[in-house]
GROMACS .gro file of C-alpha atoms in nm:
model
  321
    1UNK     CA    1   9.117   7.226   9.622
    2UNK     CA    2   9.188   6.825   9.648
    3UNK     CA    3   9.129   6.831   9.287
    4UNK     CA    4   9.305   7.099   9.174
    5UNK     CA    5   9.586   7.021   9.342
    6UNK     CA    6   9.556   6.640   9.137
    7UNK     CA    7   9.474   6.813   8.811
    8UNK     CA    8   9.827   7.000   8.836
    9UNK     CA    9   9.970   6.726   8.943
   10UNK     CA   10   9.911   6.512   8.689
   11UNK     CA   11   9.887   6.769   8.397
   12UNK     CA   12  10.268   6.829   8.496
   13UNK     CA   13  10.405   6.441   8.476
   14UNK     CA   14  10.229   6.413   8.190
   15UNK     CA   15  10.361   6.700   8.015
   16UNK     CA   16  10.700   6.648   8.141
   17UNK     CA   17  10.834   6.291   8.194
   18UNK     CA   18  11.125   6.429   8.442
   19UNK     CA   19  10.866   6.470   8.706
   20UNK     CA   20  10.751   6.262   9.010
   21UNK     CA   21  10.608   6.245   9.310
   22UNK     CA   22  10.695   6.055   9.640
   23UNK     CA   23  10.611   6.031   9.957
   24UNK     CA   24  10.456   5.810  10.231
   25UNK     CA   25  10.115   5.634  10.086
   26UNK     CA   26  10.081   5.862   9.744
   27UNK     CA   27  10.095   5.550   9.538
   28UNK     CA   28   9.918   5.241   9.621
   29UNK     CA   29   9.679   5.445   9.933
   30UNK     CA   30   9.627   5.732   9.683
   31UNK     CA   31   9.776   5.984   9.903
   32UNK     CA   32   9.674   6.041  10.243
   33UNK     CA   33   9.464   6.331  10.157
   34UNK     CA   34   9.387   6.191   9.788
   35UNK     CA   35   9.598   6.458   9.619
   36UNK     CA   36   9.775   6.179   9.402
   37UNK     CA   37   9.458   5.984   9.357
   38UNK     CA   38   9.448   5.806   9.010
   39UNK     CA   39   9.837   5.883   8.990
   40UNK     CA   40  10.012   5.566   9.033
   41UNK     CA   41   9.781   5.361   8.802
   42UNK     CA   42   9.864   5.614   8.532
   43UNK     CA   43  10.223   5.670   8.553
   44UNK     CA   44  10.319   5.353   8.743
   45UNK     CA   45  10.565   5.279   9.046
   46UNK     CA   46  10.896   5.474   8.923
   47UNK     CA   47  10.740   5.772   8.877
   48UNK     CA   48  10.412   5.760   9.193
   49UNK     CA   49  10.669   5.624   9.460
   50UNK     CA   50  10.544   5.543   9.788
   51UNK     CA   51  10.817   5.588  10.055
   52UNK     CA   52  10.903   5.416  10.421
   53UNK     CA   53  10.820   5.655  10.722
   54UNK     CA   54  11.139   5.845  10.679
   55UNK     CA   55  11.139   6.198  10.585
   56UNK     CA   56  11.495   6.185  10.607
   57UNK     CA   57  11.591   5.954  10.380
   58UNK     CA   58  11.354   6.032  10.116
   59UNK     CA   59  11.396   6.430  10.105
   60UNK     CA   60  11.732   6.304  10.059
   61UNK     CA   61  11.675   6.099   9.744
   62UNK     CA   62  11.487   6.387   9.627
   63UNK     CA   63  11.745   6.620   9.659
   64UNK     CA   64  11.995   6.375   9.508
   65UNK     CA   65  11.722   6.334   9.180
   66UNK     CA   66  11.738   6.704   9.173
   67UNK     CA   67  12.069   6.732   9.161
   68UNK     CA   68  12.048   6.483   8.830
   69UNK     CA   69  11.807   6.729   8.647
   70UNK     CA   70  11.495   6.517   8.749
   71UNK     CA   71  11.260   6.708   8.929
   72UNK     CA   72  11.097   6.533   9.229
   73UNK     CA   73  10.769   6.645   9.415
   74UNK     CA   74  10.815   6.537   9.725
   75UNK     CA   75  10.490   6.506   9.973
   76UNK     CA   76  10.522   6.509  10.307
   77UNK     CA   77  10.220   6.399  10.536
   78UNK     CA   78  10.255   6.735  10.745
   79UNK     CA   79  10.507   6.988  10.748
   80UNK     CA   80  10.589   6.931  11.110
   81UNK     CA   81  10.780   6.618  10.994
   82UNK     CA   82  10.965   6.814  10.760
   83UNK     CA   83  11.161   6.865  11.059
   84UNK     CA   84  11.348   6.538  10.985
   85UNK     CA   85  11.463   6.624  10.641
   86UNK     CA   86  11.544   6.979  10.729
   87UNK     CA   87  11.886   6.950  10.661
   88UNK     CA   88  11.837   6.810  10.318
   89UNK     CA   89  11.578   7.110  10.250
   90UNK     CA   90  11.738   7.375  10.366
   91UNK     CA   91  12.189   7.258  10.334
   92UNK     CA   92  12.165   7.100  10.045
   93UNK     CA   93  11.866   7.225   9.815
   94UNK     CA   94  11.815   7.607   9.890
   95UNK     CA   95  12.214   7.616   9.885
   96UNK     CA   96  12.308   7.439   9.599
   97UNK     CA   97  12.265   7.721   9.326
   98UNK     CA   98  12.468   7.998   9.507
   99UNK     CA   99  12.739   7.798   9.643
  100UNK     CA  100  12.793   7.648   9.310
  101UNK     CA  101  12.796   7.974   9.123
  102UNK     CA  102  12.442   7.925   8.948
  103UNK     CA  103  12.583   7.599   8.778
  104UNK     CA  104  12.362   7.356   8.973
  105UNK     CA  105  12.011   7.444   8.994
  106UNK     CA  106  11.730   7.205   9.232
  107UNK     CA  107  11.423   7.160   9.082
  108UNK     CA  108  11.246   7.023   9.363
  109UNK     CA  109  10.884   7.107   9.515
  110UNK     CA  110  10.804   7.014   9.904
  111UNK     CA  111  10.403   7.000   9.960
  112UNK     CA  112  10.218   6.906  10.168
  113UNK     CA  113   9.975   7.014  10.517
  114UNK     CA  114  10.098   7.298  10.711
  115UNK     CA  115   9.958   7.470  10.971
  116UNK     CA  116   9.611   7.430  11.228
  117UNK     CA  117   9.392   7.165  11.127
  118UNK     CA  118   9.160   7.028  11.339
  119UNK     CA  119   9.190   6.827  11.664
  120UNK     CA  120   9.545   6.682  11.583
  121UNK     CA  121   9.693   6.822  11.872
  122UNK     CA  122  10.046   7.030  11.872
  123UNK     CA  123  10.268   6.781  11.702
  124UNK     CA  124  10.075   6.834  11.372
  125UNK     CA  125   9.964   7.175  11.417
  126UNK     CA  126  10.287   7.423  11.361
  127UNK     CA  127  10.283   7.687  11.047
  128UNK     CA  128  10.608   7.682  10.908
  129UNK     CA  129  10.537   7.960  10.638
  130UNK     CA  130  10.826   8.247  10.835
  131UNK     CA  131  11.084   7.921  10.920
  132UNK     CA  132  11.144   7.853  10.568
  133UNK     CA  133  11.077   8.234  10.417
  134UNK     CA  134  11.341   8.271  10.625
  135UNK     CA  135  11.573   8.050  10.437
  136UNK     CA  136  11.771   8.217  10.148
  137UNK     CA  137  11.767   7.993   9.841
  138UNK     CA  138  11.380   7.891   9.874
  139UNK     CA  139  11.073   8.004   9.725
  140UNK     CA  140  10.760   7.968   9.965
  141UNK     CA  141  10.413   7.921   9.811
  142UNK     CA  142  10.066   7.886  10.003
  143UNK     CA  143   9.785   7.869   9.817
  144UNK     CA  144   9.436   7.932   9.944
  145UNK     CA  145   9.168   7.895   9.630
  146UNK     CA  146   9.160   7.581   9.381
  147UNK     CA  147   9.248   7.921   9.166
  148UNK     CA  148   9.617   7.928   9.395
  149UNK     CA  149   9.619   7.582   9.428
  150UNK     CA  150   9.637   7.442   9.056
  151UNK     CA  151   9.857   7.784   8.919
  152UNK     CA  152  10.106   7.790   9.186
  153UNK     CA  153  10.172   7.425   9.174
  154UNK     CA  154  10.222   7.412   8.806
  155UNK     CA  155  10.442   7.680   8.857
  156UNK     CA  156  10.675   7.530   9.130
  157UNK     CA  157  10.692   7.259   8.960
  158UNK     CA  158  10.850   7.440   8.648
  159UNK     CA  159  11.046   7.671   8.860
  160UNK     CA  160  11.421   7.601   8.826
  161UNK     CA  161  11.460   7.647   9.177
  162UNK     CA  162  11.346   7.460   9.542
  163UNK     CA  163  10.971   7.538   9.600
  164UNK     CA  164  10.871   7.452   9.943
  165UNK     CA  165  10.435   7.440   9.882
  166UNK     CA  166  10.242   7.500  10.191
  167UNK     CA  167   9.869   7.349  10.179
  168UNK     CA  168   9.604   7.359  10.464
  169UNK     CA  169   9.429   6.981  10.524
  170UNK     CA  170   9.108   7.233  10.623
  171UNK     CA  171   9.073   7.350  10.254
  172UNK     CA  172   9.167   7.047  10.055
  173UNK     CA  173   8.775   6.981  10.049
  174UNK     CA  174   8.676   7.278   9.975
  175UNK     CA  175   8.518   7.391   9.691
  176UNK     CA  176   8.597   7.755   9.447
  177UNK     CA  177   8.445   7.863   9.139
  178UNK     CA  178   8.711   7.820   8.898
  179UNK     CA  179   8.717   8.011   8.518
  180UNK     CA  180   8.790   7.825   8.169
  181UNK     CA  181   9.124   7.997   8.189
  182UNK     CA  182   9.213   7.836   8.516
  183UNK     CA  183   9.130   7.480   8.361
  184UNK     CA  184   9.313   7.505   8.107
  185UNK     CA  185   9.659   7.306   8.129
  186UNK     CA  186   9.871   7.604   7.994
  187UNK     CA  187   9.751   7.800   8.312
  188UNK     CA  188  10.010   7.917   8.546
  189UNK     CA  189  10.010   8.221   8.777
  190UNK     CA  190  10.346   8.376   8.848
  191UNK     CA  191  10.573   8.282   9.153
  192UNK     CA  192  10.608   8.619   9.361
  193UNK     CA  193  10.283   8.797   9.314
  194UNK     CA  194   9.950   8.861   9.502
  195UNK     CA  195   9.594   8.883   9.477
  196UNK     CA  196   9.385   9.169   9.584
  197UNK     CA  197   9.082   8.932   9.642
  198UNK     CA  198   8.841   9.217   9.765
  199UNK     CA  199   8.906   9.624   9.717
  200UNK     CA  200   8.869   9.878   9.994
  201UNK     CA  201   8.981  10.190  10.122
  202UNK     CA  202   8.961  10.222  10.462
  203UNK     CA  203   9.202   9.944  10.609
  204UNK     CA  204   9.426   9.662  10.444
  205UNK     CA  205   9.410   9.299  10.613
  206UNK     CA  206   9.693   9.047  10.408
  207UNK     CA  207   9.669   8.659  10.483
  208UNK     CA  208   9.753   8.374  10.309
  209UNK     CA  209   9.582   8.014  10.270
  210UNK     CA  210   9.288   7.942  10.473
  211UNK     CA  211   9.286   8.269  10.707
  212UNK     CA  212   9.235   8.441  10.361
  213UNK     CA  213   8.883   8.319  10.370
  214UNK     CA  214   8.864   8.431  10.741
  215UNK     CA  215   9.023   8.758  10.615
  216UNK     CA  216   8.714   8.744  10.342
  217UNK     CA  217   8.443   8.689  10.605
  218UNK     CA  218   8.533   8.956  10.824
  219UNK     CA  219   8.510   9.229  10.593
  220UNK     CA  220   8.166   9.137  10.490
  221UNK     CA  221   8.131   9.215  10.864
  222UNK     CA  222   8.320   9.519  10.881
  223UNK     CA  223   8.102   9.647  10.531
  224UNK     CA  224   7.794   9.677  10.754
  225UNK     CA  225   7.949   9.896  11.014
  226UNK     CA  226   8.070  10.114  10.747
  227UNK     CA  227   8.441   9.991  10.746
  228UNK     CA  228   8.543   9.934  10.351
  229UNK     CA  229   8.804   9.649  10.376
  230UNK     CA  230   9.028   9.540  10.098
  231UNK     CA  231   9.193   9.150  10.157
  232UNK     CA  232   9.498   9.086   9.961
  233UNK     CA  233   9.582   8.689   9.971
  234UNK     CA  234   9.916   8.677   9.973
  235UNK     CA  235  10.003   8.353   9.796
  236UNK     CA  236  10.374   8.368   9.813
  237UNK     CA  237  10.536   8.404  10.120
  238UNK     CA  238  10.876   8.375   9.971
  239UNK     CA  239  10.937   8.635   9.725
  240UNK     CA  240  10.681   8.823   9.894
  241UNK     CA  241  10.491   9.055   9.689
  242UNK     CA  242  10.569   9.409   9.855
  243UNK     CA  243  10.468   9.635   9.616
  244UNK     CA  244  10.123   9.557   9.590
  245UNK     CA  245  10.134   9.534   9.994
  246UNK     CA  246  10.237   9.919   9.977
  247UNK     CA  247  10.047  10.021   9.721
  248UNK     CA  248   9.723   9.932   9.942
  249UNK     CA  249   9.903  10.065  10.264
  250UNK     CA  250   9.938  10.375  10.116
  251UNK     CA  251   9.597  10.429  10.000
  252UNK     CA  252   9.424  10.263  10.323
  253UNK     CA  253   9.677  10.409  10.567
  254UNK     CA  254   9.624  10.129  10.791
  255UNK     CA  255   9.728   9.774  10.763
  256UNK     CA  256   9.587   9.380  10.971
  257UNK     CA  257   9.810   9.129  10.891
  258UNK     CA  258   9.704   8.795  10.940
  259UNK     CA  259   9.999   8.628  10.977
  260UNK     CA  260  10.340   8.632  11.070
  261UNK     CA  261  10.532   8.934  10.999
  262UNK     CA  262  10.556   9.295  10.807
  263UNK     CA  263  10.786   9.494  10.566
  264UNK     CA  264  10.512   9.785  10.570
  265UNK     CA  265  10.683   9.926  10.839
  266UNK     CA  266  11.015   9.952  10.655
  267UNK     CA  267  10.882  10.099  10.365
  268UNK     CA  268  10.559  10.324  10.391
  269UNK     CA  269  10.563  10.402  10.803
  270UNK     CA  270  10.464  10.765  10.698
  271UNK     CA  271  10.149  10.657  10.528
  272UNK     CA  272  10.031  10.467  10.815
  273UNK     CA  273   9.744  10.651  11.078
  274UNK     CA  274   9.752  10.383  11.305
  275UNK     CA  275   9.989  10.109  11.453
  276UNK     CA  276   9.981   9.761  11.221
  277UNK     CA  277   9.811   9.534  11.366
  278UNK     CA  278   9.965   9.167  11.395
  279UNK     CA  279   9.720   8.836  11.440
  280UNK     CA  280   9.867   8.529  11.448
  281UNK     CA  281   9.799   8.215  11.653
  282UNK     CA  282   9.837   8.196  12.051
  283UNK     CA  283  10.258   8.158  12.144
  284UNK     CA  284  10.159   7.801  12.271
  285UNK     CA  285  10.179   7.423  12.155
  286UNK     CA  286   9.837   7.369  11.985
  287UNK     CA  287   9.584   7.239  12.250
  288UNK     CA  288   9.410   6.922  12.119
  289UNK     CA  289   9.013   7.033  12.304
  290UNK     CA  290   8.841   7.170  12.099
  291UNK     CA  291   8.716   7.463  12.238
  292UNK     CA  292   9.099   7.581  12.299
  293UNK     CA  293   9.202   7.535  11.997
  294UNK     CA  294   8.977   7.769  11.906
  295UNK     CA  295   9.080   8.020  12.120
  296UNK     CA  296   9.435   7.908  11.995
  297UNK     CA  297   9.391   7.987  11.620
  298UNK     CA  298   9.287   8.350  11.434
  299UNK     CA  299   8.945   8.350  11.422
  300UNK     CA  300   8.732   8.569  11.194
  301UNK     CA  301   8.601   8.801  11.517
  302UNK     CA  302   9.046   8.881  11.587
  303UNK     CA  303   9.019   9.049  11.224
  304UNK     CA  304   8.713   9.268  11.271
  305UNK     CA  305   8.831   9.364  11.635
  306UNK     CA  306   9.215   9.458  11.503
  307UNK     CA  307   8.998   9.686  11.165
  308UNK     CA  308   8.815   9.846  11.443
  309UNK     CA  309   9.107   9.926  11.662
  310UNK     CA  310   9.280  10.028  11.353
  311UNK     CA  311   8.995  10.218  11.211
  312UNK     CA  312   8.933  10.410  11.562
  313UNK     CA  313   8.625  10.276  11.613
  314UNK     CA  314   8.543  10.200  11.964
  315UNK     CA  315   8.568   9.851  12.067
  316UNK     CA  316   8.427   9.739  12.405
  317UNK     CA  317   8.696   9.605  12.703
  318UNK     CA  318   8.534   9.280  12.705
  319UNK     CA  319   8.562   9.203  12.341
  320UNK     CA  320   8.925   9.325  12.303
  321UNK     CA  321   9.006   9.055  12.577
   0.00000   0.00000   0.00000
């Protein structure tokens, strides 16, 4: 994932010398998580700019390059400190097209960390996928395969409009096959649309970046108990892809969905047998022990529980605790 995310990266500047990247410690440090590694040595300071620890100022000046027909990537270290530029992300860049009648466009991507990692307690720990789908003006990608990871940043970073990118610091190291197609450096999967990663018929679970692969695990448990899963990854959270959501719904008749919210209701209610069910993270700061934060996060055993329930199959008191 670390190196697809690089690959795209760099693939982009190069093929377009309006891009950049800054942030706190991409350039001389080689990111914090190594995403920029090799970066700044290639394309030198002006265009691999390493920031001061102020999310505010430089969201700003990303906004502002924007705004000039540059188009910034700007990292931040973890979304939970996107907090501080918020105003910049969300006033000036998802606003700026429609208030100005589609004559200023903001080519700008925000990456970075968002969501659980591991033992970094609850100031590092928030998922901020529904906060900014909830923003008008913003397209909201999270990627969970090198696959996701090098398509969906190439395409954010060609995308006209403000991209915010939400990666997990769990699956950076983590390794996916990956076809010619994806290596090449005209490959680019479209903003907006998502990937049935495993077909099924008997209930639909959706997720998106790393609970995917949770999502993924526990229907290889639910297979051999006779429950036929299929796992959509959902990629883009923001436009969110609901016709292929439906078009599952309606042939599984039930729905898990691994994070947090649901249109299915809205839109195919009379296909459903059985109540969707919801599983997302504990309504609590993140614990930093461990074995809390276990208990604090979706784990693989939530998923096969919720397929059960949904699927009727009995599921024992203790368990559904």
């Amino acid at each position: 994932m670390r190196e697809a995310l690089n690959s795209a990266l760099d693939e982009e500047m190069s093929a377009d010398p309006k891009v950049f990247l800054m942030g706190e410690e991409v350039g001389e440090y080689q990111g914090a998580y190594k995403i920029s590694k090799g970066l700044l040595e290639k394309y030198g300071p002006e265009r691999v700019l390493d920031t001061p620890i102020t999310e505010a100022g430089f969201a700003g000046i990303g906004v502002g390059a924007a705004y000039y027909g540059l188009k910034p990537v700007v990292e931040f270290m973890t979304f939970n400190f996107s907090m501080q530029a918020i105003d910049h992300i969300i006033n000036s860049a998802a606003k700026s097209n429609y208030m100005s009648a589609g004559q200023m466009s903001v080519p700008i991507v925000f990456r970075g960390p968002n969501g659980a990692a591991a033992g970094v307690g609850a100031q590092h720990s928030q998922c901020y996928a529904s906060w900014y789908a909830s923003c008008p003006g913003l397209k909201v990608l999270s990627p969970y395969s090198s696959e996701d990871a090098r398509g969906l940043l190439k395409a954010a970073i060609r995308d006209p409009d403000p991209v915010v990118f939400l990666e997990n610091e769990l699956l950076y190291g983590e390794s996916f096959p990956v076809s010619d197609e994806v290596l090449d450096s005209s490959f680019c999967l479209p903003i907006g649309k998502a990937k049935i990663e495993r077909k099924g018929k008997d209930v639909t679970i959706t997720a998106f970046s790393k609970m995917v692969g949770y999502a993924l695990k526990a229907a290889e448990i639910l297979e051999k108990e006779g429950i036929d899963a299929e796992v959509i990854n959902l990629r883009s959270i923001r436009p969110l892809d609901r016709s292929t959501i439906n078009a599952s719904v309606r042939k599984t008749n039930r729905l898990i969905t691994v994070e947090e919210g649901a249109s299915v209701v809205e839109e195919s209610f009379a296909y459903l047998d059985a109540p969707v069910e919801r599983i997302a993270g504990a309504d609590i700061p993140m614990p930093y022990a461990a074995n809390l934060e276990r208990m604090a996060v979706p784990q693989v055993e939530d998923i096969v529980r919720a397929a059960k329930r949904a699927c009727y199959r009995v599921v024992p008191l203790a368990a559904a605790a």
